[in-house]
């Protein structure tokens, strides 16, 4: 088969080619059942097994403790911005650390249901750094503290989750990990709830993963829709309503791919994390060495997944940005345009992006600089 283009989309994003091929092969007849997974009852034995295997593999990959439920939901990250306060806020206080566009959106949505306090705001520094946890204004009665552990637009990532206890807070930590879930291990001892849309590292859009600690299941507001009540969804093993079956199936194949994945003498999440570290180091190294391009995020919180970059100073013209993107496309490097709110370029290098994809981008950066710098 010919080499597919390298796809740098921020999401929906590239999936492992092996998985796509398997999906194609199983499309008309899944394992001799005579049905596509899309055509199966979610309560039948075939899909029940697919879903249970997916959950078990995910639990194993991320070493999710037994006191956490894994929920397969719908609605995406933005729906969770409402679903989480409906389930956890009790209509009281919620603290949000704003480190970029997505946590800002979370704070705005939570205001409909709770008294939101901005514990810290990275806006004055244009979201180029994470305000130090020691400076966060955490309220004693907050029902939870929300962070976005990887800001997809601004390219800012928490490389260590905050230890709220050490900061004097007993509130559970909620993390929106949409754009880096499964790219690295998670320290569950610091987390009360984690959520993320699937369409970056996990599978097709339509599926949202929620990891929720058992003791947080009992506090939903009466107005919370039943289909979004964590307790109800957990009790029904994500089958209270029809779950996004095809997305769960593809996600399950991605989990199996990741269990098989090896790199640098490691396997599974440890292997993909190491490759993600290496890919990011290669790209940031090239940007930092360049006189034409720049990344503006502080070194200690640069995202391994989403790397925004810009033409420097006087080079940053609409014409040269367009020339860069056209040239990239001609080299089979797709979807490098930055988010419309910030402009410039962005390379999203999720789990499915091979090292060769980043090498090809770096080679292009150098050629473009030699021609235009
Ligand atoms: N949070 C983060 C960190 C995201 O990257 C996104 C989507 N890019 C969202 C929330 C919103 O997700 P959705 O479009 O699935 O609602």
CSV table of C-alpha atoms and ligand atoms in Angstrom, one decimal, residues 10-11 75-81 102-103 105-106 148-153 176-180 195-200 205-208 306 339 346 350, ligand 1:
chain,number,residue,atom,x,y,z
A,10,UNK,CA,-6.1,18.5,16.2
A,11,UNK,CA,-9.2,16.3,16.1
A,75,UNK,CA,-21.7,14.7,24.1
A,76,UNK,CA,-18.0,15.4,23.9
A,77,UNK,CA,-15.9,17.7,26.0
A,78,UNK,CA,-18.3,20.6,25.8
A,79,UNK,CA,-21.2,18.6,27.1
A,80,UNK,CA,-19.1,17.5,30.0
A,81,UNK,CA,-18.6,21.2,30.8
A,102,UNK,CA,-10.7,25.2,26.8
A,103,UNK,CA,-10.6,25.7,30.6
A,105,UNK,CA,-15.0,27.7,28.2
A,106,UNK,CA,-15.4,25.2,31.0
A,148,UNK,CA,-7.7,21.3,31.5
A,149,UNK,CA,-4.6,19.1,31.7
A,150,UNK,CA,-3.7,19.7,28.0
A,151,UNK,CA,-4.9,22.9,26.3
A,152,UNK,CA,-5.4,21.9,22.6
A,153,UNK,CA,-5.4,25.4,21.2
A,176,UNK,CA,-10.4,17.7,31.0
A,177,UNK,CA,-7.9,15.4,29.4
A,178,UNK,CA,-9.5,15.3,26.0
A,179,UNK,CA,-6.4,16.0,24.0
A,180,UNK,CA,-3.8,14.0,25.8
A,195,UNK,CA,-13.1,13.3,31.0
A,196,UNK,CA,-12.3,13.5,27.3
A,197,UNK,CA,-13.7,13.3,23.9
A,198,UNK,CA,-12.4,10.3,21.9
A,199,UNK,CA,-11.6,12.0,18.7
A,200,UNK,CA,-7.9,12.6,19.3
A,205,UNK,CA,-15.9,11.4,17.4
A,206,UNK,CA,-19.2,10.6,19.3
A,207,UNK,CA,-17.6,8.8,22.3
A,208,UNK,CA,-16.7,10.6,25.5
A,306,UNK,CA,-0.4,20.0,20.3
A,339,UNK,CA,-6.9,27.3,15.3
A,346,UNK,CA,-0.3,23.9,14.8
A,350,UNK,CA,-1.1,12.4,18.8
B,1,LIG,N1,-11.7,20.2,25.7
B,1,LIG,C1,-10.6,20.1,25.0
B,1,LIG,C2,-9.3,20.1,25.7
B,1,LIG,C3,-10.7,20.0,23.6
B,1,LIG,O1,-9.5,19.9,22.9
B,1,LIG,C4,-11.9,20.0,23.0
B,1,LIG,C5,-12.1,19.8,21.5
B,1,LIG,N2,-11.0,20.2,20.7
B,1,LIG,C6,-13.0,20.1,23.8
B,1,LIG,C7,-12.9,20.2,25.1
B,1,LIG,C8,-14.4,20.1,23.2
B,1,LIG,O2,-14.7,18.8,22.7
B,1,LIG,P1,-16.0,18.5,21.9
B,1,LIG,O3,-15.9,19.2,20.6
B,1,LIG,O4,-15.9,17.0,21.8
B,1,LIG,O5,-17.2,18.9,22.7
